PDB file of C-alpha atoms in Angstrom:
ATOM      1  CA  UNK J  14      17.635 160.916  98.303  1.00 46.00           C
ATOM      2  CA  UNK J  15      16.890 158.858 101.424  1.00 45.00           C
ATOM      3  CA  UNK J  16      20.608 158.736 102.175  1.00 51.00           C
ATOM      4  CA  UNK J  17      20.833 162.524 101.771  1.00 39.00           C
ATOM      5  CA  UNK J  18      17.875 163.085 104.120  1.00 40.00           C
ATOM      6  CA  UNK J  19      19.375 160.740 106.705  1.00 45.00           C
ATOM      7  CA  UNK J  20      22.695 162.576 106.569  1.00 43.00           C
ATOM      8  CA  UNK J  21      20.844 165.916 106.833  1.00 38.00           C
ATOM      9  CA  UNK J  22      18.865 164.765 109.874  1.00 40.00           C
ATOM     10  CA  UNK J  23      22.020 163.524 111.622  1.00 43.00           C
ATOM     11  CA  UNK J  24      23.752 166.807 110.784  1.00 45.00           C
ATOM     12  CA  UNK J  25      20.870 168.856 112.196  1.00 39.00           C
ATOM     13  CA  UNK J  26      20.749 166.749 115.344  1.00 42.00           C
ATOM     14  CA  UNK J  27      24.478 167.200 115.858  1.00 44.00           C
ATOM     15  CA  UNK J  28      24.135 170.931 115.268  1.00 39.00           C
ATOM     16  CA  UNK J  29      21.242 171.096 117.732  1.00 39.00           C
ATOM     17  CA  UNK J  30      23.242 169.206 120.334  1.00 41.00           C
ATOM     18  CA  UNK J  31      26.124 171.600 119.905  1.00 42.00           C
ATOM     19  CA  UNK J  32      23.819 174.565 120.455  1.00 43.00           C
ATOM     20  CA  UNK J  33      22.257 172.941 123.491  1.00 45.00           C
ATOM     21  CA  UNK J  34      25.719 172.163 124.861  1.00 64.00           C
ATOM     22  CA  UNK J  35      26.750 175.810 124.741  1.00 87.00           C
ATOM     23  CA  UNK J  36      26.834 177.367 128.209  1.00 92.00           C
ATOM     24  CA  UNK J  37      25.311 180.838 128.455  1.00 96.00           C
ATOM     25  CA  UNK J  38      26.493 182.881 131.431  1.00 98.00           C
ATOM     26  CA  UNK J  39      24.357 185.843 132.509  1.00 98.00           C
ATOM     27  CA  UNK J  40      26.583 188.424 134.224  1.00 98.00           C
ATOM     28  CA  UNK J  41      25.484 191.733 135.737  1.00 98.00           C
ATOM     29  CA  UNK J  42      26.572 194.864 137.543  1.00 96.00           C
ATOM     30  CA  UNK J  43      24.543 197.820 138.769  1.00 93.00           C
ATOM     31  CA  UNK J  44      27.268 200.093 137.421  1.00 91.00           C
ATOM     32  CA  UNK J  45      27.554 201.621 133.929  1.00 89.00           C
ATOM     33  CA  UNK J  46      29.718 200.797 130.918  1.00 93.00           C
ATOM     34  CA  UNK J  47      33.160 202.317 131.420  1.00 90.00           C
ATOM     35  CA  UNK J  48      33.068 201.704 135.195  1.00 90.00           C
ATOM     36  CA  UNK J  49      35.682 199.699 137.083  1.00 90.00           C
ATOM     37  CA  UNK J  50      33.025 196.999 137.590  1.00 94.00           C
ATOM     38  CA  UNK J  51      32.272 196.784 133.856  1.00 95.00           C
ATOM     39  CA  UNK J  52      35.995 196.667 133.027  1.00 96.00           C
ATOM     40  CA  UNK J  53      36.351 193.476 135.065  1.00 97.00           C
ATOM     41  CA  UNK J  54      33.226 191.854 133.642  1.00 98.00           C
ATOM     42  CA  UNK J  55      34.067 192.750 130.047  1.00 98.00           C
ATOM     43  CA  UNK J  56      37.523 191.186 130.393  1.00 98.00           C
ATOM     44  CA  UNK J  57      35.937 188.114 132.014  1.00 98.00           C
ATOM     45  CA  UNK J  58      33.596 187.781 129.014  1.00 98.00           C
ATOM     46  CA  UNK J  59      36.482 188.121 126.565  1.00 98.00           C
ATOM     47  CA  UNK J  60      38.576 185.476 128.320  1.00 98.00           C
ATOM     48  CA  UNK J  61      35.721 182.990 128.803  1.00 98.00           C
ATOM     49  CA  UNK J  62      34.628 183.107 125.174  1.00 97.00           C
ATOM     50  CA  UNK J  63      38.186 182.971 123.827  1.00 97.00           C
ATOM     51  CA  UNK J  64      39.424 180.157 126.057  1.00 97.00           C
ATOM     52  CA  UNK J  65      36.288 178.013 125.695  1.00 97.00           C
ATOM     53  CA  UNK J  66      36.428 178.311 121.893  1.00 95.00           C
ATOM     54  CA  UNK J  67      32.870 179.621 121.930  1.00 91.00           C
ATOM     55  CA  UNK J  68      31.458 176.781 124.044  1.00 95.00           C
ATOM     56  CA  UNK J  69      30.706 179.330 126.769  1.00 97.00           C
ATOM     57  CA  UNK J  70      29.249 182.760 126.058  1.00 97.00           C
ATOM     58  CA  UNK J  71      28.650 185.648 128.445  1.00 98.00           C
ATOM     59  CA  UNK J  72      25.649 187.974 128.258  1.00 98.00           C
ATOM     60  CA  UNK J  73      26.389 191.252 130.054  1.00 98.00           C
ATOM     61  CA  UNK J  74      23.758 193.306 131.876  1.00 98.00           C
ATOM     62  CA  UNK J  75      25.352 196.622 132.820  1.00 96.00           C
ATOM     63  CA  UNK J  76      24.097 199.812 134.390  1.00 93.00           C
ATOM     64  CA  UNK J  77      21.570 198.285 136.766  1.00 93.00           C
ATOM     65  CA  UNK J  78      19.556 196.421 134.132  1.00 96.00           C
ATOM     66  CA  UNK J  79      19.151 193.644 136.703  1.00 96.00           C
ATOM     67  CA  UNK J  80      18.657 195.958 139.689  1.00 94.00           C
ATOM     68  CA  UNK J  81      20.826 197.041 142.619  1.00 91.00           C
ATOM     69  CA  UNK J  82      24.010 195.370 143.827  1.00 92.00           C
ATOM     70  CA  UNK J  83      22.261 193.595 146.707  1.00 90.00           C
ATOM     71  CA  UNK J  84      19.559 192.440 144.304  1.00 95.00           C
ATOM     72  CA  UNK J  85      22.314 191.040 142.086  1.00 96.00           C
ATOM     73  CA  UNK J  86      23.706 189.060 145.043  1.00 95.00           C
ATOM     74  CA  UNK J  87      20.267 187.538 145.609  1.00 96.00           C
ATOM     75  CA  UNK J  88      19.880 186.806 141.891  1.00 97.00           C
ATOM     76  CA  UNK J  89      23.216 184.994 141.779  1.00 97.00           C
ATOM     77  CA  UNK J  90      22.286 183.063 144.908  1.00 95.00           C
ATOM     78  CA  UNK J  91      18.994 181.965 143.338  1.00 95.00           C
ATOM     79  CA  UNK J  92      20.554 181.147 139.962  1.00 95.00           C
ATOM     80  CA  UNK J  93      18.747 183.862 137.992  1.00 97.00           C
ATOM     81  CA  UNK J  94      22.232 185.241 137.281  1.00 98.00           C
ATOM     82  CA  UNK J  95      25.373 183.159 137.092  1.00 98.00           C
ATOM     83  CA  UNK J  96      27.873 185.980 137.678  1.00 98.00           C
ATOM     84  CA  UNK J  97      27.858 189.491 139.153  1.00 98.00           C
ATOM     85  CA  UNK J  98      30.221 192.164 140.442  1.00 97.00           C
ATOM     86  CA  UNK J  99      29.539 194.513 143.340  1.00 94.00           C
ATOM     87  CA  UNK J 100      31.232 196.221 146.270  1.00 90.00           C
ATOM     88  CA  UNK J 101      32.292 193.881 149.090  1.00 91.00           C
ATOM     89  CA  UNK J 102      29.984 195.723 151.470  1.00 85.00           C
ATOM     90  CA  UNK J 103      26.954 194.606 149.500  1.00 87.00           C
ATOM     91  CA  UNK J 104      27.906 190.958 149.991  1.00 91.00           C
ATOM     92  CA  UNK J 105      28.555 191.204 153.726  1.00 87.00           C
ATOM     93  CA  UNK J 106      24.820 191.232 154.690  1.00 86.00           C
ATOM     94  CA  UNK J 107      24.603 187.759 153.133  1.00 87.00           C
ATOM     95  CA  UNK J 108      28.009 186.544 154.302  1.00 89.00           C
ATOM     96  CA  UNK J 109      29.420 188.387 157.351  1.00 88.00           C
ATOM     97  CA  UNK J 110      33.015 187.200 156.839  1.00 90.00           C
ATOM     98  CA  UNK J 111      33.325 189.580 153.891  1.00 91.00           C
ATOM     99  CA  UNK J 112      33.162 192.298 156.523  1.00 91.00           C
ATOM    100  CA  UNK J 113      36.847 191.655 157.220  1.00 94.00           C
ATOM    101  CA  UNK J 114      37.630 193.523 153.983  1.00 95.00           C
ATOM    102  CA  UNK J 115      35.603 196.510 155.136  1.00 92.00           C
ATOM    103  CA  UNK J 116      37.369 197.032 158.464  1.00 96.00           C
ATOM    104  CA  UNK J 117      38.541 200.655 158.231  1.00 97.00           C
ATOM    105  CA  UNK J 118      42.238 201.041 157.424  1.00 97.00           C
ATOM    106  CA  UNK J 119      42.845 197.293 157.057  1.00 96.00           C
ATOM    107  CA  UNK J 120      44.681 197.981 153.787  1.00 96.00           C
ATOM    108  CA  UNK J 121      47.219 200.762 154.519  1.00 91.00           C
ATOM    109  CA  UNK J 122      48.683 200.226 151.054  1.00 92.00           C
ATOM    110  CA  UNK J 123      47.014 198.861 147.921  1.00 93.00           C
ATOM    111  CA  UNK J 124      49.814 196.279 147.575  1.00 94.00           C
ATOM    112  CA  UNK J 125      48.547 194.739 150.831  1.00 95.00           C
ATOM    113  CA  UNK J 126      45.256 193.947 149.114  1.00 96.00           C
ATOM    114  CA  UNK J 127      47.002 192.408 146.098  1.00 96.00           C
ATOM    115  CA  UNK J 128      49.013 190.179 148.442  1.00 96.00           C
ATOM    116  CA  UNK J 129      45.932 189.001 150.331  1.00 97.00           C
ATOM    117  CA  UNK J 130      43.851 188.466 147.182  1.00 97.00           C
ATOM    118  CA  UNK J 131      46.534 186.230 145.657  1.00 95.00           C
ATOM    119  CA  UNK J 132      46.762 184.073 148.807  1.00 96.00           C
ATOM    120  CA  UNK J 133      45.114 180.768 149.755  1.00 95.00           C
ATOM    121  CA  UNK J 134      43.366 182.683 152.541  1.00 96.00           C
ATOM    122  CA  UNK J 135      40.865 183.992 149.970  1.00 96.00           C
ATOM    123  CA  UNK J 136      40.071 180.459 148.758  1.00 95.00           C
ATOM    124  CA  UNK J 137      39.155 179.547 152.325  1.00 94.00           C
ATOM    125  CA  UNK J 138      37.046 182.684 152.605  1.00 94.00           C
ATOM    126  CA  UNK J 139      35.321 181.778 149.319  1.00 96.00           C
ATOM    127  CA  UNK J 140      34.334 178.384 150.755  1.00 95.00           C
ATOM    128  CA  UNK J 141      32.846 180.071 153.822  1.00 92.00           C
ATOM    129  CA  UNK J 142      30.952 182.637 151.722  1.00 94.00           C
ATOM    130  CA  UNK J 143      29.558 179.878 149.505  1.00 95.00           C
ATOM    131  CA  UNK J 144      28.169 178.095 152.579  1.00 93.00           C
ATOM    132  CA  UNK J 145      26.692 181.270 154.047  1.00 89.00           C
ATOM    133  CA  UNK J 146      25.324 183.011 150.961  1.00 89.00           C
ATOM    134  CA  UNK J 147      25.175 180.405 148.160  1.00 94.00           C
ATOM    135  CA  UNK J 148      27.494 182.604 146.077  1.00 96.00           C
ATOM    136  CA  UNK J 149      31.200 181.979 145.510  1.00 97.00           C
ATOM    137  CA  UNK J 150      33.808 184.694 144.943  1.00 97.00           C
ATOM    138  CA  UNK J 151      36.095 183.711 142.082  1.00 97.00           C
ATOM    139  CA  UNK J 152      38.374 186.750 142.339  1.00 98.00           C
ATOM    140  CA  UNK J 153      38.496 190.240 143.834  1.00 98.00           C
ATOM    141  CA  UNK J 154      38.523 193.586 142.076  1.00 97.00           C
ATOM    142  CA  UNK J 155      39.964 196.797 143.497  1.00 95.00           C
ATOM    143  CA  UNK J 156      38.859 200.316 142.757  1.00 88.00           C
ATOM    144  CA  UNK J 157      41.095 202.730 144.571  1.00 91.00           C
ATOM    145  CA  UNK J 158      40.563 204.198 148.019  1.00 93.00           C
ATOM    146  CA  UNK J 159      37.181 205.639 148.905  1.00 93.00           C
ATOM    147  CA  UNK J 160      37.317 209.422 149.219  1.00 96.00           C
ATOM    148  CA  UNK J 161      34.687 211.596 150.850  1.00 98.00           C
ATOM    149  CA  UNK J 162      32.751 214.085 148.715  1.00 98.00           C
ATOM    150  CA  UNK J 163      30.225 216.630 149.941  1.00 98.00           C
ATOM    151  CA  UNK J 164      28.398 219.792 148.913  1.00 98.00           C
ATOM    152  CA  UNK J 165      28.663 221.785 152.153  1.00 97.00           C
ATOM    153  CA  UNK J 166      32.272 222.605 152.950  1.00 96.00           C
ATOM    154  CA  UNK J 167      35.894 221.546 152.682  1.00 97.00           C
ATOM    155  CA  UNK J 168      36.614 218.844 155.241  1.00 98.00           C
ATOM    156  CA  UNK J 169      40.213 218.801 156.479  1.00 98.00           C
ATOM    157  CA  UNK J 170      39.635 218.082 160.184  1.00 98.00           C
ATOM    158  CA  UNK J 171      37.278 215.803 162.070  1.00 98.00           C
ATOM    159  CA  UNK J 172      35.356 218.840 163.368  1.00 98.00           C
ATOM    160  CA  UNK J 173      34.488 219.771 159.776  1.00 98.00           C
ATOM    161  CA  UNK J 174      32.571 216.516 159.390  1.00 98.00           C
ATOM    162  CA  UNK J 175      30.117 217.297 162.170  1.00 98.00           C
ATOM    163  CA  UNK J 176      26.640 218.101 160.856  1.00 97.00           C
ATOM    164  CA  UNK J 177      27.328 216.745 157.365  1.00 98.00           C
ATOM    165  CA  UNK J 178      24.804 214.117 156.214  1.00 98.00           C
ATOM    166  CA  UNK J 179      26.811 211.367 154.540  1.00 98.00           C
ATOM    167  CA  UNK J 180      25.377 208.440 152.631  1.00 97.00           C
ATOM    168  CA  UNK J 181      27.023 205.238 153.808  1.00 93.00           C
ATOM    169  CA  UNK J 182      26.242 201.759 152.409  1.00 87.00           C
ATOM    170  CA  UNK J 183      24.268 199.540 154.752  1.00 84.00           C
ATOM    171  CA  UNK J 184      27.539 198.026 155.967  1.00 84.00           C
ATOM    172  CA  UNK J 185      27.961 197.902 159.725  1.00 89.00           C
ATOM    173  CA  UNK J 186      31.726 198.446 159.751  1.00 91.00           C
ATOM    174  CA  UNK J 187      31.382 201.557 157.596  1.00 92.00           C
ATOM    175  CA  UNK J 188      28.501 202.938 159.620  1.00 95.00           C
ATOM    176  CA  UNK J 189      30.493 202.310 162.809  1.00 96.00           C
ATOM    177  CA  UNK J 190      33.510 204.132 161.366  1.00 97.00           C
ATOM    178  CA  UNK J 191      31.446 207.250 160.753  1.00 98.00           C
ATOM    179  CA  UNK J 192      29.929 206.957 164.208  1.00 98.00           C
ATOM    180  CA  UNK J 193      33.446 206.861 165.675  1.00 98.00           C
ATOM    181  CA  UNK J 194      34.066 210.159 163.867  1.00 98.00           C
ATOM    182  CA  UNK J 195      31.001 211.698 165.513  1.00 98.00           C
ATOM    183  CA  UNK J 196      28.184 211.420 162.956  1.00 98.00           C
ATOM    184  CA  UNK J 197      25.455 208.955 162.019  1.00 97.00           C
ATOM    185  CA  UNK J 198      25.788 207.672 158.462  1.00 96.00           C
ATOM    186  CA  UNK J 199      22.678 207.563 156.266  1.00 96.00           C
ATOM    187  CA  UNK J 200      22.203 204.118 154.647  1.00 93.00           C
ATOM    188  CA  UNK J 201      20.824 204.430 151.120  1.00 91.00           C
ATOM    189  CA  UNK J 202      20.700 202.164 148.054  1.00 84.00           C
ATOM    190  CA  UNK J 203      23.378 203.052 145.532  1.00 83.00           C
ATOM    191  CA  UNK J 204      20.806 203.644 142.797  1.00 83.00           C
ATOM    192  CA  UNK J 205      19.228 206.411 144.928  1.00 93.00           C
ATOM    193  CA  UNK J 206      22.418 208.288 145.824  1.00 96.00           C
ATOM    194  CA  UNK J 207      22.631 210.797 142.966  1.00 97.00           C
ATOM    195  CA  UNK J 208      19.026 211.908 143.433  1.00 97.00           C
ATOM    196  CA  UNK J 209      19.553 212.074 147.194  1.00 97.00           C
ATOM    197  CA  UNK J 210      22.526 214.402 146.717  1.00 98.00           C
ATOM    198  CA  UNK J 211      20.681 216.462 144.140  1.00 97.00           C
ATOM    199  CA  UNK J 212      17.644 216.924 146.381  1.00 97.00           C
ATOM    200  CA  UNK J 213      19.662 217.622 149.533  1.00 96.00           C
ATOM    201  CA  UNK J 214      18.448 214.524 151.364  1.00 97.00           C
ATOM    202  CA  UNK J 215      22.146 213.848 151.933  1.00 98.00           C
ATOM    203  CA  UNK J 216      25.174 216.133 151.657  1.00 98.00           C
ATOM    204  CA  UNK J 217      27.889 213.657 150.789  1.00 98.00           C
ATOM    205  CA  UNK J 218      29.050 210.131 150.044  1.00 98.00           C
ATOM    206  CA  UNK J 219      32.308 208.198 149.762  1.00 96.00           C
ATOM    207  CA  UNK J 220      33.656 206.304 146.762  1.00 92.00           C
ATOM    208  CA  UNK J 221      36.841 206.082 144.677  1.00 90.00           C
ATOM    209  CA  UNK J 222      37.633 208.834 142.167  1.00 94.00           C
ATOM    210  CA  UNK J 223      36.701 206.528 139.282  1.00 88.00           C
ATOM    211  CA  UNK J 224      33.184 206.024 140.628  1.00 88.00           C
ATOM    212  CA  UNK J 225      32.834 209.766 141.190  1.00 94.00           C
ATOM    213  CA  UNK J 226      33.668 210.280 137.512  1.00 92.00           C
ATOM    214  CA  UNK J 227      31.284 207.511 136.376  1.00 87.00           C
ATOM    215  CA  UNK J 228      28.460 209.195 138.280  1.00 93.00           C
ATOM    216  CA  UNK J 229      29.449 212.785 137.340  1.00 96.00           C
ATOM    217  CA  UNK J 230      29.212 213.746 140.994  1.00 98.00           C
ATOM    218  CA  UNK J 231      30.643 217.188 140.206  1.00 98.00           C
ATOM    219  CA  UNK J 232      27.086 218.061 139.205  1.00 98.00           C
ATOM    220  CA  UNK J 233      25.975 217.703 142.834  1.00 98.00           C
ATOM    221  CA  UNK J 234      29.213 217.772 144.880  1.00 98.00           C
ATOM    222  CA  UNK J 235      31.876 220.433 145.381  1.00 98.00           C
ATOM    223  CA  UNK J 236      34.468 219.094 147.836  1.00 98.00           C
ATOM    224  CA  UNK J 237      36.680 215.984 147.913  1.00 98.00           C
ATOM    225  CA  UNK J 238      38.537 214.814 151.022  1.00 98.00           C
ATOM    226  CA  UNK J 239      41.314 212.218 150.709  1.00 95.00           C
ATOM    227  CA  UNK J 240      39.861 210.069 153.476  1.00 91.00           C
ATOM    228  CA  UNK J 241      41.819 206.923 152.525  1.00 88.00           C
ATOM    229  CA  UNK J 242      40.041 204.809 155.167  1.00 94.00           C
ATOM    230  CA  UNK J 243      38.826 202.050 152.936  1.00 94.00           C
ATOM    231  CA  UNK J 244      40.037 200.492 149.733  1.00 95.00           C
ATOM    232  CA  UNK J 245      37.170 199.729 147.381  1.00 92.00           C
ATOM    233  CA  UNK J 246      37.095 195.977 146.867  1.00 95.00           C
ATOM    234  CA  UNK J 247      34.490 193.852 145.157  1.00 95.00           C
ATOM    235  CA  UNK J 248      34.185 190.178 144.257  1.00 97.00           C
ATOM    236  CA  UNK J 249      33.385 188.536 140.963  1.00 98.00           C
ATOM    237  CA  UNK J 250      30.801 186.119 142.377  1.00 98.00           C
ATOM    238  CA  UNK J 251      29.249 183.071 140.755  1.00 98.00           C
ATOM    239  CA  UNK J 252      26.200 181.029 141.637  1.00 98.00           C
ATOM    240  CA  UNK J 253      27.455 178.200 143.836  1.00 97.00           C
ATOM    241  CA  UNK J 254      24.807 175.727 142.607  1.00 96.00           C
ATOM    242  CA  UNK J 255      25.528 176.548 138.961  1.00 97.00           C
ATOM    243  CA  UNK J 256      29.280 176.419 139.453  1.00 98.00           C
ATOM    244  CA  UNK J 257      29.206 173.033 141.171  1.00 97.00           C
ATOM    245  CA  UNK J 258      27.227 171.581 138.251  1.00 96.00           C
ATOM    246  CA  UNK J 259      29.909 172.558 135.743  1.00 96.00           C
ATOM    247  CA  UNK J 260      32.428 169.909 134.636  1.00 96.00           C
ATOM    248  CA  UNK J 261      35.774 170.238 136.409  1.00 97.00           C
ATOM    249  CA  UNK J 262      37.524 171.669 133.331  1.00 96.00           C
ATOM    250  CA  UNK J 263      34.896 174.410 132.968  1.00 97.00           C
ATOM    251  CA  UNK J 264      35.049 175.194 136.698  1.00 97.00           C
ATOM    252  CA  UNK J 265      38.773 175.761 136.304  1.00 97.00           C
ATOM    253  CA  UNK J 266      38.222 177.843 133.170  1.00 98.00           C
ATOM    254  CA  UNK J 267      35.729 180.113 134.972  1.00 98.00           C
ATOM    255  CA  UNK J 268      37.983 180.520 138.000  1.00 97.00           C
ATOM    256  CA  UNK J 269      41.099 181.283 135.968  1.00 98.00           C
ATOM    257  CA  UNK J 270      39.219 183.720 133.706  1.00 98.00           C
ATOM    258  CA  UNK J 271      37.912 185.573 136.763  1.00 98.00           C
ATOM    259  CA  UNK J 272      41.358 185.744 138.366  1.00 97.00           C
ATOM    260  CA  UNK J 273      42.998 186.974 135.174  1.00 98.00           C
ATOM    261  CA  UNK J 274      40.197 189.492 134.647  1.00 98.00           C
ATOM    262  CA  UNK J 275      40.806 190.782 138.177  1.00 98.00           C
ATOM    263  CA  UNK J 276      44.548 191.210 137.591  1.00 96.00           C
ATOM    264  CA  UNK J 277      43.750 193.073 134.376  1.00 97.00           C
ATOM    265  CA  UNK J 278      41.276 195.282 136.245  1.00 97.00           C
ATOM    266  CA  UNK J 279      43.815 196.116 138.960  1.00 96.00           C
ATOM    267  CA  UNK J 280      46.127 197.597 136.347  1.00 95.00           C
ATOM    268  CA  UNK J 281      43.203 199.269 134.560  1.00 95.00           C
ATOM    269  CA  UNK J 282      42.293 201.058 137.784  1.00 93.00           C
ATOM    270  CA  UNK J 283      45.904 202.015 138.549  1.00 92.00           C
ATOM    271  CA  UNK J 284      46.238 203.557 135.089  1.00 91.00           C
ATOM    272  CA  UNK J 285      43.035 205.576 135.391  1.00 91.00           C
ATOM    273  CA  UNK J 286      42.854 206.618 139.056  1.00 87.00           C
ATOM    274  CA  UNK J 287      45.049 209.738 138.874  1.00 82.00           C
ATOM    275  CA  UNK J 288      43.277 210.859 135.712  1.00 92.00           C
ATOM    276  CA  UNK J 289      39.912 210.442 137.440  1.00 93.00           C
ATOM    277  CA  UNK J 290      40.885 212.856 140.220  1.00 95.00           C
ATOM    278  CA  UNK J 291      42.159 215.323 137.619  1.00 95.00           C
ATOM    279  CA  UNK J 292      38.826 215.062 135.794  1.00 96.00           C
ATOM    280  CA  UNK J 293      36.875 215.833 138.977  1.00 97.00           C
ATOM    281  CA  UNK J 294      39.081 218.868 139.608  1.00 97.00           C
ATOM    282  CA  UNK J 295      38.764 219.983 136.000  1.00 97.00           C
ATOM    283  CA  UNK J 296      34.982 219.929 136.466  1.00 98.00           C
ATOM    284  CA  UNK J 297      35.247 222.235 139.484  1.00 98.00           C
ATOM    285  CA  UNK J 298      35.638 219.956 142.496  1.00 98.00           C
ATOM    286  CA  UNK J 299      38.148 220.981 145.202  1.00 98.00           C
ATOM    287  CA  UNK J 300      40.523 218.371 146.634  1.00 97.00           C
ATOM    288  CA  UNK J 301      41.930 218.462 150.191  1.00 97.00           C
ATOM    289  CA  UNK J 302      43.914 216.167 152.490  1.00 96.00           C
ATOM    290  CA  UNK J 303      43.250 215.604 156.185  1.00 97.00           C
ATOM    291  CA  UNK J 304      45.306 217.636 158.652  1.00 97.00           C
ATOM    292  CA  UNK J 305      44.569 215.221 161.518  1.00 97.00           C
ATOM    293  CA  UNK J 306      44.523 211.843 159.768  1.00 96.00           C
ATOM    294  CA  UNK J 307      46.076 210.013 162.731  1.00 96.00           C
ATOM    295  CA  UNK J 308      43.002 210.918 164.794  1.00 98.00           C
ATOM    296  CA  UNK J 309      40.656 209.489 162.128  1.00 98.00           C
ATOM    297  CA  UNK J 310      42.722 206.293 162.029  1.00 97.00           C
ATOM    298  CA  UNK J 311      42.799 205.928 165.813  1.00 97.00           C
ATOM    299  CA  UNK J 312      39.033 206.399 166.172  1.00 98.00           C
ATOM    300  CA  UNK J 313      38.114 204.115 163.269  1.00 98.00           C
ATOM    301  CA  UNK J 314      40.430 201.293 164.329  1.00 97.00           C
ATOM    302  CA  UNK J 315      38.916 201.418 167.816  1.00 98.00           C
ATOM    303  CA  UNK J 316      35.765 199.769 166.385  1.00 97.00           C
ATOM    304  CA  UNK J 317      37.575 196.625 165.205  1.00 98.00           C
ATOM    305  CA  UNK J 318      37.026 194.581 168.411  1.00 97.00           C
ATOM    306  CA  UNK J 319      33.249 194.906 168.190  1.00 96.00           C
ATOM    307  CA  UNK J 320      33.346 193.175 164.770  1.00 96.00           C
ATOM    308  CA  UNK J 321      35.837 190.372 165.389  1.00 96.00           C
ATOM    309  CA  UNK J 322      33.161 187.760 166.096  1.00 95.00           C
ATOM    310  CA  UNK J 323      31.113 188.780 163.052  1.00 92.00           C
ATOM    311  CA  UNK J 324      33.997 188.565 160.582  1.00 92.00           C
ATOM    312  CA  UNK J 325      35.433 185.267 161.786  1.00 92.00           C
ATOM    313  CA  UNK J 326      37.238 186.118 165.018  1.00 95.00           C
ATOM    314  CA  UNK J 327      40.330 188.060 166.015  1.00 96.00           C
ATOM    315  CA  UNK J 328      42.596 185.167 164.997  1.00 96.00           C
ATOM    316  CA  UNK J 329      41.023 185.248 161.531  1.00 95.00           C
ATOM    317  CA  UNK J 330      41.740 188.978 161.226  1.00 96.00           C
ATOM    318  CA  UNK J 331      45.275 188.476 162.583  1.00 97.00           C
ATOM    319  CA  UNK J 332      45.853 185.742 160.003  1.00 96.00           C
ATOM    320  CA  UNK J 333      44.916 188.130 157.185  1.00 97.00           C
ATOM    321  CA  UNK J 334      47.167 190.823 158.660  1.00 96.00           C
ATOM    322  CA  UNK J 335      50.108 188.432 158.981  1.00 96.00           C
ATOM    323  CA  UNK J 336      49.789 187.453 155.293  1.00 96.00           C
ATOM    324  CA  UNK J 337      49.904 191.106 154.273  1.00 95.00           C
ATOM    325  CA  UNK J 338      52.811 191.914 156.601  1.00 88.00           C
ATOM    326  CA  UNK J 339      55.065 189.057 155.426  1.00 61.00           C
TER     327      UNK J 339
END
């Protein structure tokens, strides 16, 4: 009996140690299940748990359970969360170099973004972001080009935009782009946008078709303009302090899982983007292209010089452009 008890105690201790050794990763997004953000996180969870043989588990908090995107950045920085996904613009207040990705028309083609995101340039940017914001991008998601929606009128020329109140994230490059087009953008937290549109506090907003479907914006918006000025991008960020404490093999596992989840999400978005526009149109939204797009491009690109110093310098921007143009 004593031998049995001793064996039992050792067994329980070993079991307890195994439980204690398991790494639990808390991962969040302010966006709902079925969103492009959730698609990336859900794949990340699948890959982490499969490749770690259960030694690492991921608890997902979707749909704003942990607050807004900027709150999630702060939570990852403080270690309350280990992982989060959000739009690049919501990281730039904490790490200005991310603003490079929000320069209007920096990605003329989505393949340009794929090229940049697979390059060593992004590893260097990740190091800089980790120093500035205590969060480290592991990989970058894409979500299609942001299109402009509004409830007032069809917008096909720059004159049509005048007088329209557009919600713009609190991202200086985006606000400056709208200013170059002749209006002042209205910064507003993402969680407040639907109500703002519903109540007429704002007339419009810009986001990819997939986000417009997630939010059922056809309930409060009528018109879509193919603005095409900014590709939605967003990092899978991890807590820098937490990440550095992981053993080297688990650091590599987390990084590879994030990168593979991102590649999966790119294809997921590509497969769904056209269908998302069709859904918006099916629900009564009207789609239009710009008749004077070259004018929008010229005006928006004219703001680049005022942001060079904030995003790392003109040489830094030129380096990114040269990678994409090779």
